[in-house]
Short mmCIF file of C-alpha atoms in Angstrom, two decimals:
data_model
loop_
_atom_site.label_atom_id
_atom_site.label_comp_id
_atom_site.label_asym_id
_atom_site.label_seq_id
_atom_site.Cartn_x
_atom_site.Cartn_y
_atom_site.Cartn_z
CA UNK A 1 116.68 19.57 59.62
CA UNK A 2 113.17 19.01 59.77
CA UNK A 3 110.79 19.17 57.26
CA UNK A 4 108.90 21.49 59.55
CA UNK A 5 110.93 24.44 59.33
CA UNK A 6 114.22 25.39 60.74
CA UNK A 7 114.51 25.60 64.63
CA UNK A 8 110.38 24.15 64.62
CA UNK A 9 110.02 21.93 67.84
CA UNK A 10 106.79 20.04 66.18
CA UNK A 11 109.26 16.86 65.85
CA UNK A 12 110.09 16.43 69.48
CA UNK A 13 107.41 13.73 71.02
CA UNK A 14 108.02 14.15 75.27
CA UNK A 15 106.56 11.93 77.55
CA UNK A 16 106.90 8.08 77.65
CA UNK A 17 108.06 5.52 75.49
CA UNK A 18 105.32 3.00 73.38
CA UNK A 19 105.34 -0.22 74.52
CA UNK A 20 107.65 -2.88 73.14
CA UNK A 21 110.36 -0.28 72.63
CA UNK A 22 113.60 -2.10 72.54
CA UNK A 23 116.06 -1.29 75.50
CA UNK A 24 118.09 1.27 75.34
CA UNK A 25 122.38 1.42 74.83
CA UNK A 26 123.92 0.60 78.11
CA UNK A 27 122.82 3.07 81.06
CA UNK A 28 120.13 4.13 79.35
CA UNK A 29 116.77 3.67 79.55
CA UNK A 30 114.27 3.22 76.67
CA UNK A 31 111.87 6.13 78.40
CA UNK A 32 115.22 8.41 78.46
CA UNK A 33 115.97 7.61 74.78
CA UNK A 34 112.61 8.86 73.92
CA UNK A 35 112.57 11.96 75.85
CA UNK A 36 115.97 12.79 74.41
CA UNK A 37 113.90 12.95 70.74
CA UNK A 38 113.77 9.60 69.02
CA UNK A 39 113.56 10.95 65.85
CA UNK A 40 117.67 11.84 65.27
CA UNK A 41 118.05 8.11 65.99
CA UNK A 42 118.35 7.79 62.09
CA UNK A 43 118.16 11.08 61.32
CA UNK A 44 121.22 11.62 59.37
CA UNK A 45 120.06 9.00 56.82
CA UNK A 46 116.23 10.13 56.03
CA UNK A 47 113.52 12.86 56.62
CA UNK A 48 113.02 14.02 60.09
CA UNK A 49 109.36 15.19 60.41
CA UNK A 50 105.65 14.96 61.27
CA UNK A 51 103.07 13.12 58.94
CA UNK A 52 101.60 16.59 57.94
CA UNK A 53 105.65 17.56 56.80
CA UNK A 54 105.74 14.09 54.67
CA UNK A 55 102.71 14.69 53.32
CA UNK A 56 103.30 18.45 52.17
CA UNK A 57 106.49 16.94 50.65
CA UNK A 58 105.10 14.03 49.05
CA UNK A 59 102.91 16.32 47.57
CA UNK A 60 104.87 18.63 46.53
CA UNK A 61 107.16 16.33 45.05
CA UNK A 62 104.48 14.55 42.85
CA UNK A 63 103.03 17.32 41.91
CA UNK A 64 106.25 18.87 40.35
CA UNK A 65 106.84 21.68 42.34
CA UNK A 66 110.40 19.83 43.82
CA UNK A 67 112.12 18.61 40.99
CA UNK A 68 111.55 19.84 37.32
CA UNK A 69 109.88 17.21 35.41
CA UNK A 70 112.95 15.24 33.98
CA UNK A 71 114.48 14.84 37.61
CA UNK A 72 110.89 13.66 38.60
CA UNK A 73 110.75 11.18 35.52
CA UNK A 74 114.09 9.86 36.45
CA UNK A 75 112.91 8.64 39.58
CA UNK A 76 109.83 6.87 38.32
CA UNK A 77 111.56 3.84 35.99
CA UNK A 78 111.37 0.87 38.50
CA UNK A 79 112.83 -2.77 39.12
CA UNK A 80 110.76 -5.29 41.26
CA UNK A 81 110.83 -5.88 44.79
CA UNK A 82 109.51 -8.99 45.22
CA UNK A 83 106.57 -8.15 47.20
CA UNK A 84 103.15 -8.43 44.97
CA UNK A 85 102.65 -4.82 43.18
CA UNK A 86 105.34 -3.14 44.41
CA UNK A 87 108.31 -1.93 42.52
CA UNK A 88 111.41 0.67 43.69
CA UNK A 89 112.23 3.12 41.99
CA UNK A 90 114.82 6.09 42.34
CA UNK A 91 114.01 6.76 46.43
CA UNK A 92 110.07 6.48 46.37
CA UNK A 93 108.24 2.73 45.38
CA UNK A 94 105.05 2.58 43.64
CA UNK A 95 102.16 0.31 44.71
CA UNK A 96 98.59 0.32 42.97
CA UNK A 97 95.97 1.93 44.94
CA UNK A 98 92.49 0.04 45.79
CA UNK A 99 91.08 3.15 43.11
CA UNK A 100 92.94 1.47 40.35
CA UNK A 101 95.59 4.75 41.02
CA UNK A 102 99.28 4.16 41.92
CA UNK A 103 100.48 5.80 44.68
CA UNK A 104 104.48 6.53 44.78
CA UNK A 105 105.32 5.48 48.83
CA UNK A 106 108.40 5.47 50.87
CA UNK A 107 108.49 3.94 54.41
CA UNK A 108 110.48 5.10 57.58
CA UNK A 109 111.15 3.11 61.03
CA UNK A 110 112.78 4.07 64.10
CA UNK A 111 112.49 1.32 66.84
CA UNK A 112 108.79 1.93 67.69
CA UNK A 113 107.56 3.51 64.81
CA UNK A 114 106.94 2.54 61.36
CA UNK A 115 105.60 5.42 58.71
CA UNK A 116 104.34 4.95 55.08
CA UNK A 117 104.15 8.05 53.74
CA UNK A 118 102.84 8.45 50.02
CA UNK A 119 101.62 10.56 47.13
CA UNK A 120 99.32 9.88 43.52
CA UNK A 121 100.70 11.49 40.34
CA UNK A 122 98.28 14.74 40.52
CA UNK A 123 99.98 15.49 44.18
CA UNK A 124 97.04 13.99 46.48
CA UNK A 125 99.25 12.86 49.72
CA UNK A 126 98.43 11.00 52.90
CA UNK A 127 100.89 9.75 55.67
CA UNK A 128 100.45 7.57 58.63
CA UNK A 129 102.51 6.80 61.79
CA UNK A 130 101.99 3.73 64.16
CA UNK A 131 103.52 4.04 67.56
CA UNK A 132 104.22 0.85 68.20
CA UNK A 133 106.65 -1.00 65.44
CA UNK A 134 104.64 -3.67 63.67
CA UNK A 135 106.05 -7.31 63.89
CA UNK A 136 103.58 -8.83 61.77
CA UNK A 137 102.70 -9.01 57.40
CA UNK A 138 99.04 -8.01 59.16
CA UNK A 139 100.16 -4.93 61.48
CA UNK A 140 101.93 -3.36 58.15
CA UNK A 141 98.99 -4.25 55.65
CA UNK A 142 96.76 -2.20 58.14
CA UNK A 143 99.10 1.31 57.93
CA UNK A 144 99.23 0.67 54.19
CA UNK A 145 95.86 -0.07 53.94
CA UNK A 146 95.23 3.92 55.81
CA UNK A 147 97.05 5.53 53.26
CA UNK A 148 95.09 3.83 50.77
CA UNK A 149 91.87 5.06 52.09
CA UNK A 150 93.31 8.64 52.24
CA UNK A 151 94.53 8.45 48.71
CA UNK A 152 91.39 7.38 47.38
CA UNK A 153 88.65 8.91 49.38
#
């Protein structure tokens, strides 16, 4: 289900593949895979939706209208990851913000797109897409560094 709505069509994405799309299964070409809605590659596994959906539920979710507050604060207690200022906790990671805020984040990939999707405590939200899966420490610091600028504008 989509984050969208029931039945909404604002996930499908027609037309041609991004470049550097990995070939498809056998018979199958990349530009077919895409056509036949790229997103329900992983679906089963994570949210299905467009940045505006992520963002509305991001949103919602850090600004308590998901959970009730105790579900909310059991998600927030974190471990390290290993990666300078970020820590996991239950589902969402946090990460400092570049406005001495923390954002709580979550990233998605399908092959040939990579989302970070994220929200501040008070419910601000921002979520960015690249169409073209990143391959370098560079190409993701970039997307992170757009929902920074959203979150702290």
């Amino acid at each position: 289900m989509s984050c969208a709505g029931r039945g909404s069509r604002r996930d499908d994405h027609p037309g041609t593949p991004p470049p550097g799309l990995p070939p498809g299964p056998a018979g199958r070409a990349p530009a077919q895979r895409h056509r036949d809605r790229p997103l329900r590659v992983l679906g089963g596994r994570r949210v299905v939706s467009t940045n505006s959906g992520l963002s509305a539920f991001f949103s919602a979710l850090l600004g308590g209208r998901l959970l009730e507050k105790a579900q909310l604060d059991q998600m927030r207690p974190t471990v390290l990851m290993g990666k300078d200022g970020y820590n996991a906790g239950l589902g969402i990671v946090s990460t400092p913000l570049s406005c001495e805020r923390v954002a709580w984040a979550h990233s998605g990939a399908i092959p040939g797109y990579r989302t970070w999707a994220a929200a501040t405590d008070d419910g601000r939200a921002a979520a960015v897409t690249m169409t073209l899966e990143p391959t370098s420490d560079s190409a993701v610091e970039h997307l992170e560094a757009a929902v920074d600028a959203a979150l702290c504008r």
